[in-house]
C-alpha positions as a printed NumPy array, in Angstrom:
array([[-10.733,   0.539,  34.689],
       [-14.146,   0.808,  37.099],
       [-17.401,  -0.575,  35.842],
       [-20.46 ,   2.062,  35.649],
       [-23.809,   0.531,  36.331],
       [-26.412,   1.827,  34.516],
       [-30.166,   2.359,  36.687],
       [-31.222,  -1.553,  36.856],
       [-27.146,  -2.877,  38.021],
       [-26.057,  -3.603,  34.222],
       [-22.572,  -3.168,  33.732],
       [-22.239,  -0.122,  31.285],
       [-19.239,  -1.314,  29.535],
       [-20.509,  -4.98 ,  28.946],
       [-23.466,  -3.398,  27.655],
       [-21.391,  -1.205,  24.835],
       [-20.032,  -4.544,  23.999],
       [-22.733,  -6.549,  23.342],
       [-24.876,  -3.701,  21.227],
       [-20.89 ,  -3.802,  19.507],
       [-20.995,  -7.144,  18.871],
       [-24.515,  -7.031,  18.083],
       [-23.891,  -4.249,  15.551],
       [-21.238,  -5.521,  14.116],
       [-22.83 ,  -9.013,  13.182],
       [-25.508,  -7.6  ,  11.948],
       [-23.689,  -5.578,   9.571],
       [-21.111,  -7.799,   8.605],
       [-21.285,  -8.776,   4.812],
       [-21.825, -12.385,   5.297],
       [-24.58 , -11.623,   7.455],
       [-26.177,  -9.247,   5.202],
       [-25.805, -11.335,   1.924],
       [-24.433,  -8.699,   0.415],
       [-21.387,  -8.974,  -2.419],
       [-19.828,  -6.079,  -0.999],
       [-15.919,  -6.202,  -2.169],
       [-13.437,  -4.996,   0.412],
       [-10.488,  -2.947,  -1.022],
       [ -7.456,  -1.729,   1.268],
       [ -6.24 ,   0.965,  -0.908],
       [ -2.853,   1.011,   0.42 ],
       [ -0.208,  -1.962,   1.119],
       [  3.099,  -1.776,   1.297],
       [  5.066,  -5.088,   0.7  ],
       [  9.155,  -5.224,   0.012],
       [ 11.502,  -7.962,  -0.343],
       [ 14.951,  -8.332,   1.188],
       [ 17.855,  -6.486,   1.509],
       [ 19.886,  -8.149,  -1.147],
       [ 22.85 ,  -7.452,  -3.512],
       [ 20.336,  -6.814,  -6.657],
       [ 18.369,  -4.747,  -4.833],
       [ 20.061,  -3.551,  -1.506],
       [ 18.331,  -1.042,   0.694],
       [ 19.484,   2.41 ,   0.867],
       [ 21.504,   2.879,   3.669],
       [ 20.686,   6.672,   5.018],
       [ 17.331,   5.784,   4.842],
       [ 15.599,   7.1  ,   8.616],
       [ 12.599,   4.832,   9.013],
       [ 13.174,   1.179,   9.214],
       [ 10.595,  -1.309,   8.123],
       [  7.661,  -2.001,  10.68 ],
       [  8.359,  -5.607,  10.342],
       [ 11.442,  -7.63 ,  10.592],
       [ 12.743,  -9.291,   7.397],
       [ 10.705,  -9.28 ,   4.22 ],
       [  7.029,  -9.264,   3.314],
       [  5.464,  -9.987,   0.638],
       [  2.497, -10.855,  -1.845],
       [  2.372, -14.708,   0.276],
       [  2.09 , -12.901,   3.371],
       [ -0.007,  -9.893,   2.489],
       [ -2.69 , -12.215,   1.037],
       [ -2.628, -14.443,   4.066],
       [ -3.161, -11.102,   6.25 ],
       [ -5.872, -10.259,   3.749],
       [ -7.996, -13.565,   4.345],
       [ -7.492, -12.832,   7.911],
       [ -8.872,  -9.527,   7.929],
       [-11.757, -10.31 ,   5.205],
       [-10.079,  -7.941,   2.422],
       [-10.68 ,  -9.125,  -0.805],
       [ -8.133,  -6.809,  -3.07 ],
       [ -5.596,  -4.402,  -2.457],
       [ -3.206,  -2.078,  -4.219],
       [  0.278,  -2.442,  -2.739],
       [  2.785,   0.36 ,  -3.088],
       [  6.636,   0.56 ,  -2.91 ],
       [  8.173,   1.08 ,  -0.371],
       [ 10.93 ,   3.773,   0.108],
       [ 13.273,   2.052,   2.835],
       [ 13.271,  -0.742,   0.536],
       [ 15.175,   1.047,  -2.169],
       [ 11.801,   1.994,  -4.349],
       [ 11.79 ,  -1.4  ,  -6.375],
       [  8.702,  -2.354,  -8.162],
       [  9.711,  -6.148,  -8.977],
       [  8.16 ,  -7.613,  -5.063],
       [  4.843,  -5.649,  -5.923],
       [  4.663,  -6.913,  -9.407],
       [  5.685, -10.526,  -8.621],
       [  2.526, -10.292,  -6.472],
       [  0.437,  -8.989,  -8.9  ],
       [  1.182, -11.735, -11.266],
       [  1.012, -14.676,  -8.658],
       [ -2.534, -12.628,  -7.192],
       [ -3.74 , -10.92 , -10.563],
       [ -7.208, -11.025,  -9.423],
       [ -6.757,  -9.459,  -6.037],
       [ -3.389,  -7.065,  -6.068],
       [ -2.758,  -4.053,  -8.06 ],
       [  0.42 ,  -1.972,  -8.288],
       [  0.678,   1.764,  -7.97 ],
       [  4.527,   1.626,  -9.054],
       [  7.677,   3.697,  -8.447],
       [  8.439,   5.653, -11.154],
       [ 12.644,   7.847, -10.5  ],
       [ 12.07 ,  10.86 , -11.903],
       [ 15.463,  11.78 , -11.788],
       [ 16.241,   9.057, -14.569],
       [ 16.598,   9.921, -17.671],
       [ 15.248,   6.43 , -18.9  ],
       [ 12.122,   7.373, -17.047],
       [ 10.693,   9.552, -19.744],
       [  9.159,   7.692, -22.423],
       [  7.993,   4.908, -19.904],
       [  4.381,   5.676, -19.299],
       [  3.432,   4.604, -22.545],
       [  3.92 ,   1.273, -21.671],
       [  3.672,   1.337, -18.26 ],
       [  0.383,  -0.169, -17.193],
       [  1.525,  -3.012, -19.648],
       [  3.226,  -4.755, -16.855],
       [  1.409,  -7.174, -14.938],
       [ -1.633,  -5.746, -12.241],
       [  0.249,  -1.71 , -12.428],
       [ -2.492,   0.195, -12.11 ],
       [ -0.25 ,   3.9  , -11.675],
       [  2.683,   5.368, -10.58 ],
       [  3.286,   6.498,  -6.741],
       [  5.434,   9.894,  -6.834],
       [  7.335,  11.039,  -3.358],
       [  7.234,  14.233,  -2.918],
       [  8.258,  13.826,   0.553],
       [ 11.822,  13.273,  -0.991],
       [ 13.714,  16.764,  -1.575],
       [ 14.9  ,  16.112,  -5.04 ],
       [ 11.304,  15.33 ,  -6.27 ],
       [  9.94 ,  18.236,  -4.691],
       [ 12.323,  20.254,  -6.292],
       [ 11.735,  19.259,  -9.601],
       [  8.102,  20.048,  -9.654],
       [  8.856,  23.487,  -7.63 ],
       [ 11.427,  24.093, -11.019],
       [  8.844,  23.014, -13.269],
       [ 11.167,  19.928, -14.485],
       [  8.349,  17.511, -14.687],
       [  6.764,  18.492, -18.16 ],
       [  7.484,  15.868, -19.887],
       [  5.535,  13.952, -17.244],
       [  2.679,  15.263, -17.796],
       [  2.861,  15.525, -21.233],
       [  3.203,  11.427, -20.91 ],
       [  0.356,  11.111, -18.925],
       [ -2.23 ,  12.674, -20.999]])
């Protein structure tokens, strides 16, 4: 890319960088003093593709990272980046297990929360929101209504009881 020189021969560009960095620093939390917390509102983590919990195998979009990832990793990624908490979510290619999100929660209980899957197509779902936030760091349930059979169900209006549960 070509350099634009401002009036007095300054490099444009380096200048944008330095009021960045300049910004930035004098912003940043540390800087400030300030206790601000830093929430990521949306993680996905998933375990491997195992026997107990194999991944579903007409699933279209492939994980964005090879192999597993979990609450280890995440938090590691989370120091990294300066993100003190975040609420991880399952993830669908992973076969919509909650136990790799909850395992985090209870290893990171003061920095992960779980917004869980809940199958609504299960008849042993119903009844489970009672005690739902009961296990460790869930916080909620994550619904997919990108998936045709959910969608379906609240187009039908099957998904009374649900409601009904989470009043």
């Amino acid at each position: 890319s070509s350099s634009v020189m401002d009036g007095q021969g300054n490099d444009q560009k380096e200048q944008e960088l330095r009021l960045t960095d300049d910004l930035l620093s004098k912003n940043s939390r540390a800087v400030k003093g300030e206790n601000m917390e830093i929430v990521d509102a949306q993680v996905h983590i998933w375990g491997p593709n195992t026997l107990e919990h194999p991944w579903p195998k007409d699933f279209r979009t492939p994980p964005h990272r090879p192999g597993p990832f979990g609450g280890d990793e995440l938090v590691r990624e989370m120091d990294a980046a300066g993100v003190d908490r975040a609420i991880v979510i399952p993830v669908s290619f992973a076969g919509n297990h909650n136990h790799v999100c909850i395992e985090a929660a209870r290893k990171y209980s003061e920095r992960i929360g779980v917004m869980g899957f809940l199958n609504l197509q299960a008849p042993e779902s119903r009844g489970r929101l009672a005690t739902w936030r009961e296990q460790p760091g869930m916080l909620g349930i994550r619904i997919n209504i990108r998936q045709r059979s959910n969608r379906e169900l609240f187009k039908e209006g099957k998904l009374e009881w649900l409601f009904t549960e989470a009043q």
